[in-house]
Amino acid sequence: MAELTFTPVIGIEIHIRLKSDSKLFCSCSTDTDAAPNTNICPVCMGLPGTLPRLNHKVVEQGILAGLALNCGIRPKSLFFRKSYFYPDLPKGHQVSQCDLPITTSGYIEVHDAEGNLKKIRVHHLHLEEDVGSLHHSASDGRLEGADTSYVDYNRCGTPLAEIVSEPDVASAAEAVEYVMNLRRRVIYSGASDVELEKGMMRFDANVSMKCSDGRWGHKVEVKNMNSFKALERAIEFEIKRQKKLMLNGEDVIQETRHWNDAKGITSSSRVKENYRKFIVEPDLPPLHVTQEWIDRMKAKMPEMPDVKARRYVSEMKIPPEVADVLTDDKNLAAYFEACVAAGANPVRASHWVRTEVLRVMNEKQWKIADFNIKPEVLASLVARVDEGKISTTQGKEVFDYMTANNSGVDEAIKKLGITEGGVAGNALNDVIQTVLKNNPDVLEEIKSGKDTKGKKLKFLQGLVMKETKGQAKPQEVAEAIEKAVRN
């Protein structure tokens, strides 16, 4: 009997907070860090007699996000009431688009297990309002073990885009790449900053297993994952759990499960409901989006990060792994492109940005907007290294001086006592003769043929570089020493 094989079938649901200063249906602030229950009003609390008013800017952000995911935009969409009773929802229903969302199908590209590009289809993106937040009294902030829970309604009504994929994801690794690529694209579009640490992105995974004997396990929704690592671990655990059940001939129950990151397991939360609980929102008319409006939004769309990375590789000959780093942050990519526009060699500039610029940013906890070397100034420094006027080592010293003192290239070179063009010619020969004179035993060993591995020659080269404070070119030093030794 052939060994049973199992194929994961995974879909991802993502909630992203859209960029707006006011909520989806009222003018309350979206500042969720304010004192609890201060950014609320009769509309977002669902008090009798209030009427919602759709936020025009949120619609535009939804369109931008949809375009970033290669989605089409519907000319007509509707809002519905999703009814359920829970403390974080004061209305008793959530207003959300359902059967007629603002976008049609799109896709995101990821790499499969063999490294080939594949498309994860996006079923749709729809707009909806967020619910309140619960705060539990347990020391770790979890519901489990808490004596009391408190509700903060500041988050109620903040605008969300829910993005639902088709079940095209085949592994935890694909799921993570899908979410990361999607996040980058939405950030580039300007629809959201998608800051994970601020809870601007939440994701759920729908996991089921297909067995080679024809059996299918029920779909399980896994919730409470708030990082890429948690998403990966949760899916891997759920795949193993479901596979074990099916190997033992047990049923996989269709349910919602909660990911416990500390324990590394999922636990049952509730059995999935199968009944419909949506009605058309009677207080909101249909949303009509004209082609002119769509065209205006398309004109705002920048080059997407994956497209930009491919262009860097094909046109600028930048290594793919470097291109991926540069395009991860659209502002970093803009900085790099400004360096190139100012005359820097693209490959050289890419390595300086990837290594030196990011090193300083990480050390100082800066964003690229905080970085104090303008791109045209960095381009000048890169050009001097590229032209051999200063060595790479000297270039890094100049770079560090510039970042520490907010100086230009010329000032840094002068303060550090660096001679552009380096030590060469007669000056270099004088240094070499001094080094040889001070190390007669080393010179004798080389001339006698005992330095078969060239270690003594490299020792002398190191002394010369030290004496010239790194201002001599290593290749010239090596050639000059060999010539002096032969004489």
mmCIF file of N, CA and C in Angstrom, residues 384-392 394 419-425 428 432 461 464-465 468-481:
data_model
loop_
_atom_site.group_PDB
_atom_site.id
_atom_site.type_symbol
_atom_site.label_atom_id
_atom_site.label_comp_id
_atom_site.label_asym_id
_atom_site.label_seq_id
_atom_site.Cartn_x
_atom_site.Cartn_y
_atom_site.Cartn_z
ATOM 1 N N ARG A 384 34.329 59.271 -5.454
ATOM 2 C CA ARG A 384 35.756 59.417 -5.141
ATOM 3 C C ARG A 384 36.399 58.057 -4.853
ATOM 4 N N VAL A 385 35.649 57.191 -4.198
ATOM 5 C CA VAL A 385 36.160 55.840 -3.968
ATOM 6 C C VAL A 385 36.247 55.093 -5.297
ATOM 7 N N ASP A 386 35.205 55.240 -6.108
ATOM 8 C CA ASP A 386 35.129 54.546 -7.395
ATOM 9 C C ASP A 386 36.267 54.990 -8.325
ATOM 10 N N GLU A 387 36.646 56.261 -8.246
ATOM 11 C CA GLU A 387 37.707 56.797 -9.104
ATOM 12 C C GLU A 387 39.103 56.566 -8.532
ATOM 13 N N GLY A 388 39.185 55.984 -7.327
ATOM 14 C CA GLY A 388 40.476 55.692 -6.722
ATOM 15 C C GLY A 388 41.129 56.866 -6.036
ATOM 16 N N LYS A 389 40.389 57.959 -5.845
ATOM 17 C CA LYS A 389 40.963 59.128 -5.175
ATOM 18 C C LYS A 389 41.192 58.858 -3.691
ATOM 19 N N ILE A 390 40.293 58.041 -3.101
ATOM 20 C CA ILE A 390 40.486 57.556 -1.736
ATOM 21 C C ILE A 390 40.144 56.074 -1.734
ATOM 22 N N SER A 391 40.712 55.349 -0.773
ATOM 23 C CA SER A 391 40.465 53.903 -0.711
ATOM 24 C C SER A 391 39.096 53.628 -0.086
ATOM 25 N N THR A 392 38.669 52.386 -0.213
ATOM 26 C CA THR A 392 37.399 51.996 0.402
ATOM 27 C C THR A 392 37.447 52.173 1.910
ATOM 28 N N GLN A 394 39.327 54.302 3.578
ATOM 29 C CA GLN A 394 39.242 55.733 3.847
ATOM 30 C C GLN A 394 37.823 56.252 3.633
ATOM 31 N N THR A 419 44.968 62.319 2.116
ATOM 32 C CA THR A 419 45.443 62.898 0.865
ATOM 33 C C THR A 419 44.750 62.212 -0.300
ATOM 34 N N GLU A 420 43.974 62.984 -1.040
ATOM 35 C CA GLU A 420 43.277 62.381 -2.186
ATOM 36 C C GLU A 420 44.299 61.928 -3.224
ATOM 37 N N GLY A 421 44.069 60.768 -3.756
ATOM 38 C CA GLY A 421 45.015 60.169 -4.690
ATOM 39 C C GLY A 421 45.957 59.217 -3.991
ATOM 40 N N GLY A 422 46.054 59.357 -2.650
ATOM 41 C CA GLY A 422 46.831 58.434 -1.850
ATOM 42 C C GLY A 422 48.328 58.693 -1.908
ATOM 43 N N VAL A 423 49.059 57.905 -1.165
ATOM 44 C CA VAL A 423 50.519 57.967 -1.149
ATOM 45 C C VAL A 423 51.038 57.114 -2.299
ATOM 46 N N ALA A 424 51.793 57.705 -3.204
ATOM 47 C CA ALA A 424 52.282 56.977 -4.384
ATOM 48 C C ALA A 424 53.644 57.553 -4.799
ATOM 49 N N GLY A 425 54.217 56.950 -5.849
ATOM 50 C CA GLY A 425 55.458 57.450 -6.410
ATOM 51 C C GLY A 425 56.614 57.438 -5.419
ATOM 52 N N LEU A 428 55.764 56.873 -1.698
ATOM 53 C CA LEU A 428 55.504 55.478 -1.363
ATOM 54 C C LEU A 428 56.819 54.702 -1.282
ATOM 55 N N ILE A 432 58.431 52.469 1.833
ATOM 56 C CA ILE A 432 58.827 51.064 1.666
ATOM 57 C C ILE A 432 60.277 50.860 2.084
ATOM 58 N N GLN A 461 53.626 44.355 3.487
ATOM 59 C CA GLN A 461 52.563 45.165 2.887
ATOM 60 C C GLN A 461 51.689 45.795 3.969
ATOM 61 N N VAL A 464 53.480 48.740 5.524
ATOM 62 C CA VAL A 464 53.467 49.911 4.640
ATOM 63 C C VAL A 464 52.087 50.588 4.675
ATOM 64 N N MET A 465 51.027 49.793 4.625
ATOM 65 C CA MET A 465 49.680 50.348 4.682
ATOM 66 C C MET A 465 49.452 51.088 5.996
ATOM 67 N N THR A 468 51.297 54.417 5.886
ATOM 68 C CA THR A 468 50.640 55.392 4.995
ATOM 69 C C THR A 468 49.222 55.708 5.448
ATOM 70 N N LYS A 469 48.848 55.143 6.616
ATOM 71 C CA LYS A 469 47.489 55.339 7.171
ATOM 72 C C LYS A 469 46.404 54.938 6.176
ATOM 73 N N GLY A 470 46.710 53.873 5.437
ATOM 74 C CA GLY A 470 45.735 53.352 4.486
ATOM 75 C C GLY A 470 45.573 54.189 3.239
ATOM 76 N N GLN A 471 46.462 55.159 3.025
ATOM 77 C CA GLN A 471 46.311 56.068 1.896
ATOM 78 C C GLN A 471 47.048 55.605 0.643
ATOM 79 N N ALA A 472 47.643 54.433 0.704
ATOM 80 C CA ALA A 472 48.269 53.862 -0.494
ATOM 81 C C ALA A 472 47.364 52.776 -1.059
ATOM 82 N N LYS A 473 47.442 52.583 -2.365
ATOM 83 C CA LYS A 473 46.626 51.548 -2.985
ATOM 84 C C LYS A 473 47.282 50.189 -2.765
ATOM 85 N N PRO A 474 46.555 49.216 -2.231
ATOM 86 C CA PRO A 474 47.143 47.904 -1.916
ATOM 87 C C PRO A 474 47.874 47.259 -3.085
ATOM 88 N N GLN A 475 47.310 47.360 -4.286
ATOM 89 C CA GLN A 475 47.945 46.742 -5.439
ATOM 90 C C GLN A 475 49.287 47.409 -5.753
ATOM 91 N N GLU A 476 49.322 48.735 -5.645
ATOM 92 C CA GLU A 476 50.573 49.461 -5.893
ATOM 93 C C GLU A 476 51.613 49.128 -4.830
ATOM 94 N N VAL A 477 51.161 48.993 -3.576
ATOM 95 C CA VAL A 477 52.074 48.637 -2.487
ATOM 96 C C VAL A 477 52.695 47.270 -2.747
ATOM 97 N N ALA A 478 51.859 46.289 -3.120
ATOM 98 C CA ALA A 478 52.344 44.926 -3.364
ATOM 99 C C ALA A 478 53.376 44.909 -4.488
ATOM 100 N N GLU A 479 53.084 45.621 -5.578
ATOM 101 C CA GLU A 479 54.000 45.646 -6.718
ATOM 102 C C GLU A 479 55.311 46.343 -6.360
ATOM 103 N N ALA A 480 55.220 47.458 -5.610
ATOM 104 C CA ALA A 480 56.420 48.218 -5.250
ATOM 105 C C ALA A 480 57.315 47.436 -4.295
ATOM 106 N N ILE A 481 56.739 46.704 -3.339
ATOM 107 C CA ILE A 481 57.528 45.901 -2.397
ATOM 108 C C ILE A 481 58.255 44.786 -3.141
#
